[in-house]
GROMACS .gro file of C-alpha atoms in nm:
model
  306
    1MET     CA    1   6.118  -9.130  -2.157
    2ILE     CA    2   6.498  -9.188  -2.277
    3TRP     CA    3   6.686  -8.832  -2.414
    4VAL     CA    4   6.981  -8.830  -2.650
    5TYR     CA    5   7.213  -8.520  -2.687
    6TYR     CA    6   7.377  -8.449  -2.937
    7ILE     CA    7   7.694  -8.176  -2.885
    8ARG     CA    8   7.938  -8.195  -3.172
    9GLY     CA    9   8.174  -8.487  -3.325
   10ASP     CA   10   8.058  -8.711  -3.640
   11THR     CA   11   7.689  -8.688  -3.556
   12MET     CA   12   7.660  -9.050  -3.779
   13LYS     CA   13   7.897  -9.231  -3.514
   14GLN     CA   14   7.705  -9.044  -3.213
   15MET     CA   15   7.364  -9.191  -3.362
   16LYS     CA   16   7.498  -9.552  -3.383
   17TYR     CA   17   7.599  -9.492  -3.030
   18GLY     CA   18   7.288  -9.341  -2.892
   19HIS     CA   19   7.040  -9.623  -3.054
   20PHE     CA   20   7.321  -9.821  -2.888
   21ILE     CA   21   7.199  -9.678  -2.527
   22VAL     CA   22   6.830  -9.704  -2.647
   23PHE     CA   23   6.848 -10.063  -2.765
   24VAL     CA   24   7.075 -10.150  -2.389
   25LEU     CA   25   6.819  -9.956  -2.181
   26LEU     CA   26   6.477 -10.119  -2.364
   27MET     CA   27   6.648 -10.473  -2.283
   28VAL     CA   28   6.722 -10.406  -1.879
   29ALA     CA   29   6.444 -10.203  -1.855
   30GLY     CA   30   6.256 -10.570  -1.927
   31CYS     CA   31   6.482 -10.800  -1.729
   32GLY     CA   32   6.265 -10.929  -1.419
   33GLN     CA   33   5.976 -11.015  -1.587
   34HIS     CA   34   5.966 -11.346  -1.632
   35TYR     CA   35   5.999 -11.491  -1.315
   36ALA     CA   36   6.259 -11.777  -1.162
   37ASN     CA   37   6.174 -12.063  -1.034
   38PRO     CA   38   6.422 -12.141  -0.761
   39TYR     CA   39   6.344 -12.471  -0.653
   40THR     CA   40   6.392 -12.567  -1.026
   41GLU     CA   41   6.749 -12.735  -0.999
   42GLN     CA   42   6.541 -12.963  -0.691
   43ILE     CA   43   6.309 -13.070  -0.849
   44ARG     CA   44   6.528 -13.197  -1.147
   45GLN     CA   45   6.684 -13.412  -0.925
   46ILE     CA   46   6.351 -13.589  -0.769
   47SER     CA   47   6.299 -13.938  -1.028
   48ASP     CA   48   5.943 -13.986  -1.153
   49GLU     CA   49   6.051 -14.321  -0.884
   50GLU     CA   50   6.091 -14.045  -0.586
   51ILE     CA   51   5.743 -13.841  -0.779
   52HIS     CA   52   5.475 -14.252  -0.727
   53GLN     CA   53   5.581 -14.309  -0.403
   54TYR     CA   54   5.517 -13.923  -0.249
   55ILE     CA   55   5.222 -13.960  -0.401
   56GLY     CA   56   5.160 -14.280  -0.217
   57SER     CA   57   5.235 -14.102   0.101
   58ILE     CA   58   4.989 -13.880   0.101
   59CYS     CA   59   4.535 -13.876   0.146
   60LEU     CA   60   4.448 -13.761  -0.209
   61GLU     CA   61   4.079 -13.765  -0.043
   62LEU     CA   62   4.035 -13.301  -0.099
   63GLY     CA   63   4.077 -13.432  -0.460
   64GLY     CA   64   3.855 -13.674  -0.442
   65HIS     CA   65   3.483 -13.514  -0.370
   66ILE     CA   66   3.394 -13.372  -0.742
   67GLY     CA   67   3.164 -13.652  -0.846
   68LEU     CA   68   2.938 -13.709  -0.556
   69THR     CA   69   2.630 -13.618  -0.603
   70ALA     CA   70   2.551 -13.563  -0.248
   71ILE     CA   71   2.552 -13.150  -0.188
   72GLY     CA   72   2.526 -12.940   0.115
   73HIS     CA   73   2.648 -12.620   0.235
   74CYS     CA   74   2.936 -12.504   0.426
   75GLY     CA   75   2.890 -12.363   0.776
   76GLN     CA   76   3.112 -12.101   0.751
   77CYS     CA   77   3.035 -11.938   0.375
   78GLY     CA   78   2.731 -12.042   0.355
   79GLY     CA   79   2.790 -12.087   0.016
   80MET     CA   80   2.771 -12.466  -0.154
   81THR     CA   81   3.008 -12.801  -0.082
   82PRO     CA   82   3.080 -13.104  -0.322
   83CYS     CA   83   2.922 -13.362  -0.113
   84TRP     CA   84   2.708 -13.371   0.260
   85ASN     CA   85   2.990 -13.494   0.487
   86MET     CA   86   3.274 -13.154   0.381
   87GLN     CA   87   3.161 -12.910   0.678
   88ILE     CA   88   3.309 -12.609   0.531
   89CYS     CA   89   3.383 -12.529   0.176
   90ASP     CA   90   3.737 -12.567   0.016
   91ALA     CA   91   3.783 -12.215   0.002
   92CYS     CA   92   3.688 -12.159   0.412
   93ALA     CA   93   3.925 -12.460   0.494
   94ALA     CA   94   4.168 -12.329   0.303
   95ALA     CA   95   4.153 -11.999   0.436
   96GLN     CA   96   4.234 -12.196   0.853
   97GLY     CA   97   4.427 -12.441   0.762
   98ILE     CA   98   4.231 -12.726   0.879
   99CYS     CA   99   4.088 -13.059   0.630
  100PRO     CA  100   3.707 -12.895   0.518
  101PHE     CA  101   3.554 -13.306   0.625
  102CYS     CA  102   3.729 -13.356   1.017
  103MET     CA  103   3.768 -13.038   1.093
  104LYS     CA  104   4.134 -13.082   1.226
  105LYS     CA  105   4.409 -12.895   1.174
  106VAL     CA  106   4.600 -12.975   0.767
  107ASP     CA  107   4.976 -12.925   0.876
  108TRP     CA  108   5.170 -12.978   0.578
  109LYS     CA  109   5.554 -12.884   0.784
  110LYS     CA  110   5.454 -13.145   1.043
  111ASN     CA  111   5.664 -13.415   1.073
  112THR     CA  112   5.909 -13.326   0.752
  113ASP     CA  113   6.089 -13.015   0.663
  114PRO     CA  114   5.864 -12.722   0.437
  115ASP     CA  115   6.232 -12.730   0.224
  116TRP     CA  116   6.213 -13.085   0.191
  117GLU     CA  117   5.803 -13.078   0.135
  118ILE     CA  118   5.812 -12.791  -0.122
  119PRO     CA  119   6.044 -12.985  -0.435
  120TYR     CA  120   5.820 -13.258  -0.397
  121LEU     CA  121   5.520 -13.082  -0.412
  122LEU     CA  122   5.626 -12.846  -0.664
  123ALA     CA  123   5.744 -13.198  -0.904
  124ILE     CA  124   5.445 -13.414  -0.921
  125LEU     CA  125   5.257 -13.022  -0.999
  126GLU     CA  126   5.480 -13.009  -1.334
  127ARG     CA  127   5.555 -13.424  -1.429
  128SER     CA  128   5.219 -13.622  -1.207
  129ASP     CA  129   4.983 -13.753  -1.512
  130ASP     CA  130   4.708 -13.801  -1.212
  131LEU     CA  131   4.521 -13.512  -1.185
  132LYS     CA  132   4.392 -13.560  -0.789
  133PRO     CA  133   4.756 -13.530  -0.676
  134ARG     CA  134   4.818 -13.202  -0.886
  135GLN     CA  135   4.517 -13.046  -0.700
  136VAL     CA  136   4.619 -13.199  -0.384
  137ALA     CA  137   4.961 -13.099  -0.397
  138ILE     CA  138   4.825 -12.668  -0.520
  139HIS     CA  139   4.574 -12.736  -0.183
  140ALA     CA  140   4.930 -12.897   0.021
  141LEU     CA  141   5.133 -12.510  -0.086
  142THR     CA  142   4.891 -12.256  -0.060
  143GLN     CA  143   4.862 -12.395   0.312
  144ILE     CA  144   5.249 -12.420   0.355
  145HIS     CA  145   5.198 -12.101   0.240
  146GLU     CA  146   5.513 -11.978   0.088
  147PRO     CA  147   5.590 -11.689  -0.111
  148HIS     CA  148   5.763 -11.818  -0.358
  149THR     CA  149   5.527 -12.070  -0.487
  150LEU     CA  150   5.237 -11.882  -0.596
  151PRO     CA  151   5.389 -11.764  -0.930
  152VAL     CA  152   5.530 -12.125  -0.971
  153MET     CA  153   5.170 -12.285  -0.918
  154MET     CA  154   5.016 -11.960  -1.143
  155GLN     CA  155   5.164 -12.114  -1.454
  156TYR     CA  156   4.926 -12.368  -1.477
  157SER     CA  157   4.603 -12.114  -1.447
  158ASP     CA  158   4.519 -12.207  -1.799
  159GLU     CA  159   4.497 -12.512  -1.642
  160ILE     CA  160   4.036 -12.518  -1.612
  161LEU     CA  161   4.086 -12.823  -1.355
  162LEU     CA  162   4.282 -12.662  -1.144
  163SER     CA  163   4.108 -12.336  -1.160
  164LYS     CA  164   3.960 -12.389  -0.794
  165GLU     CA  165   4.272 -12.476  -0.642
  166LEU     CA  166   4.438 -12.219  -0.785
  167ALA     CA  167   4.167 -11.946  -0.666
  168VAL     CA  168   4.164 -12.069  -0.345
  169ALA     CA  169   4.558 -11.973  -0.371
  170VAL     CA  170   4.593 -11.655  -0.480
  171GLY     CA  171   4.300 -11.560  -0.232
  172VAL     CA  172   4.513 -11.741   0.111
  173PHE     CA  173   4.803 -11.480  -0.054
  174LYS     CA  174   4.642 -11.180  -0.080
  175ASP     CA  175   4.802 -11.129  -0.397
  176PRO     CA  176   4.661 -10.886  -0.645
  177ARG     CA  177   4.871 -10.987  -0.933
  178TYR     CA  178   4.606 -11.276  -0.967
  179ILE     CA  179   4.317 -11.091  -1.030
  180GLY     CA  180   4.253 -11.081  -1.338
  181PHE     CA  181   4.263 -11.449  -1.352
  182LEU     CA  182   3.992 -11.477  -1.038
  183LYS     CA  183   3.811 -11.244  -1.258
  184LYS     CA  184   3.769 -11.547  -1.545
  185VAL     CA  185   3.754 -11.831  -1.304
  186LEU     CA  186   3.418 -11.645  -1.172
  187GLY     CA  187   3.295 -11.556  -1.568
  188GLN     CA  188   3.325 -11.921  -1.635
  189VAL     CA  189   3.055 -12.033  -1.399
  190ARG     CA  190   2.738 -12.164  -1.619
  191ASP     CA  191   2.379 -12.051  -1.598
  192ASP     CA  192   2.241 -12.404  -1.516
  193TYR     CA  193   2.454 -12.742  -1.375
  194PHE     CA  194   2.248 -12.962  -1.485
  195GLY     CA  195   2.252 -12.751  -1.896
  196GLY     CA  196   2.419 -12.831  -2.224
  197ASP     CA  197   2.622 -13.165  -2.304
  198ASP     CA  198   2.885 -13.120  -2.060
  199ASP     CA  199   3.033 -13.306  -1.814
  200ILE     CA  200   2.810 -13.272  -1.527
  201GLU     CA  201   3.140 -13.338  -1.329
  202LEU     CA  202   3.283 -13.019  -1.470
  203GLN     CA  203   3.014 -12.797  -1.465
  204TYR     CA  204   2.998 -12.896  -1.062
  205TYR     CA  205   3.423 -12.818  -1.044
  206LEU     CA  206   3.345 -12.433  -1.215
  207SER     CA  207   3.065 -12.374  -0.989
  208TYR     CA  208   3.310 -12.455  -0.667
  209ALA     CA  209   3.556 -12.287  -0.887
  210ALA     CA  210   3.377 -11.950  -0.877
  211GLN     CA  211   3.273 -11.965  -0.522
  212ALA     CA  212   3.643 -11.950  -0.443
  213ALA     CA  213   3.812 -11.685  -0.700
  214ALA     CA  214   3.487 -11.474  -0.582
  215HIS     CA  215   3.520 -11.569  -0.216
  216SER     CA  216   3.936 -11.485  -0.282
  217LEU     CA  217   3.869 -11.152  -0.472
  218ALA     CA  218   3.656 -11.087  -0.119
  219LEU     CA  219   3.997 -11.093   0.112
  220ILE     CA  220   4.242 -10.885  -0.169
  221ASP     CA  221   3.981 -10.636  -0.118
  222THR     CA  222   4.104 -10.353  -0.392
  223ASP     CA  223   3.947 -10.146  -0.518
  224LYS     CA  224   3.963 -10.323  -0.869
  225ALA     CA  225   3.860 -10.705  -0.674
  226VAL     CA  226   3.549 -10.468  -0.515
  227ASN     CA  227   3.457 -10.347  -0.866
  228ILE     CA  228   3.456 -10.724  -1.060
  229LEU     CA  229   3.249 -10.832  -0.755
  230LEU     CA  230   3.003 -10.544  -0.819
  231ASN     CA  231   2.999 -10.608  -1.116
  232SER     CA  232   2.969 -10.972  -1.169
  233THR     CA  233   2.631 -10.857  -0.938
  234LYS     CA  234   2.442 -10.628  -1.149
  235LYS     CA  235   2.542 -10.810  -1.501
  236GLY     CA  236   2.703 -11.151  -1.446
  237LYS     CA  237   2.539 -11.486  -1.546
  238LEU     CA  238   2.293 -11.630  -1.333
  239TRP     CA  239   2.562 -11.822  -1.045
  240GLU     CA  240   2.791 -11.560  -1.088
  241ARG     CA  241   2.539 -11.344  -0.973
  242TYR     CA  242   2.496 -11.568  -0.665
  243TYR     CA  243   2.898 -11.618  -0.593
  244ALA     CA  244   2.939 -11.252  -0.556
  245ILE     CA  245   2.692 -11.170  -0.386
  246LYS     CA  246   2.788 -11.379  -0.114
  247ALA     CA  247   3.168 -11.241  -0.102
  248LEU     CA  248   3.001 -10.907  -0.124
  249GLY     CA  249   2.882 -10.961   0.255
  250HIS     CA  250   3.251 -10.957   0.352
  251ILE     CA  251   3.285 -10.591   0.296
  252ASP     CA  252   3.128 -10.340   0.452
  253GLN     CA  253   3.174 -10.036   0.212
  254PRO     CA  254   2.817  -9.781   0.116
  255ARG     CA  255   2.866  -9.910  -0.260
  256VAL     CA  256   2.890 -10.312  -0.162
  257ARG     CA  257   2.600 -10.194   0.039
  258LYS     CA  258   2.393  -9.949  -0.252
  259THR     CA  259   2.440 -10.280  -0.484
  260LEU     CA  260   2.279 -10.586  -0.245
  261THR     CA  261   1.973 -10.328  -0.146
  262GLN     CA  262   1.956 -10.267  -0.575
  263CYS     CA  263   1.968 -10.654  -0.614
  264LEU     CA  264   1.744 -10.704  -0.280
  265LYS     CA  265   1.458 -10.483  -0.458
  266GLU     CA  266   1.550 -10.616  -0.823
  267PHE     CA  267   1.555 -11.021  -0.759
  268PHE     CA  268   1.158 -10.938  -0.551
  269ALA     CA  269   1.044 -10.717  -0.832
  270LYS     CA  270   1.071 -10.975  -1.062
  271ASP     CA  271   0.754 -11.242  -1.096
  272SER     CA  272   0.656 -11.502  -0.879
  273ASP     CA  273   0.833 -11.816  -1.155
  274TRP     CA  274   1.201 -11.557  -0.948
  275LYS     CA  275   1.058 -11.615  -0.649
  276TRP     CA  276   1.115 -12.006  -0.681
  277ILE     CA  277   1.444 -12.140  -0.750
  278PRO     CA  278   1.695 -12.035  -0.847
  279GLY     CA  279   1.558 -11.646  -0.758
  280ARG     CA  280   1.476 -11.774  -0.377
  281ASP     CA  281   1.838 -11.898  -0.378
  282LEU     CA  282   1.945 -11.481  -0.477
  283ILE     CA  283   1.722 -11.375  -0.255
  284GLY     CA  284   1.821 -11.562   0.019
  285ALA     CA  285   2.157 -11.504  -0.034
  286THR     CA  286   2.171 -11.129  -0.080
  287LEU     CA  287   1.987 -11.094   0.240
  288THR     CA  288   2.277 -11.266   0.375
  289SER     CA  289   2.485 -11.081   0.296
  290LEU     CA  290   2.322 -10.751   0.427
  291GLY     CA  291   2.288 -10.918   0.744
  292SER     CA  292   2.623 -11.029   0.729
  293ILE     CA  293   2.772 -10.642   0.702
  294GLY     CA  294   2.500 -10.564   0.967
  295ASP     CA  295   2.464 -10.195   0.998
  296LYS     CA  296   2.121 -10.093   1.132
  297GLN     CA  297   2.053  -9.942   0.798
  298THR     CA  298   2.080 -10.337   0.649
  299ALA     CA  299   1.955 -10.441   0.937
  300LEU     CA  300   1.557 -10.304   0.836
  301LEU     CA  301   1.638 -10.332   0.528
  302VAL     CA  302   1.659 -10.742   0.556
  303ILE     CA  303   1.362 -10.697   0.878
  304GLU     CA  304   1.125 -10.592   0.607
  305TYR     CA  305   1.161 -10.797   0.339
  306THR     CA  306   1.215 -11.091   0.530
   0.00000   0.00000   0.00000
């Protein structure tokens, strides 16, 4: 609230002055809301030819596995992976800073200076027409973990084919400012991977993006983030519920245990068709999450239903 006092003198002049003060204060109050990219000038100095050469020097394997048909399971969280030779999912790999294929440490600071490399990665994100290098650029920036880069990356949050990599980044940075973005990505997953007329690769990608979003919400672990997971567990679409249930296994709270217990009873109360795919996946995910929480009551419940 802004108070303007008029004591003596020309009332009209004072009112004009008062309005001017209000206007100036409102303008000042709005300053700082728009993020200034500290790498803008460095990015401008990089030529298109240099970007092309840099792309040629990095491995694009991480951006090329979406279309493979074989599906594996993450050795860490148990979630699905896009292809059988991935040992862990993208979200767990980024959190540990390792390659999901060979499990070796992926260090984007090795043999180079991050201050030199970050502008190149951001230049790829801004100016490249090739999707895979842009996905890998976000992956690399996530592992370098320079705080100023996340707001720059999130300027591309409307691009659906970057949503998985950005969802992973938000979780690794544990930045609650982008919880709304994670909620949107989690809600974009389809009920059926193979249903509808959409490109099947897009459906797979949206599923992995939703998985990463749920995992990142669990990593952020604020009241708002947990509430989103709980709501998705109760009211979400089929695979939205699945990923939310899996993510809740990382959060040991009474309300989480209560919700998972209710889900388990609901799934077992369904008819026999529900206990087949995908119903059995929901049951398995719920049992796994309750087992991960690991208190006495949930352990007894898991034993009972197993």
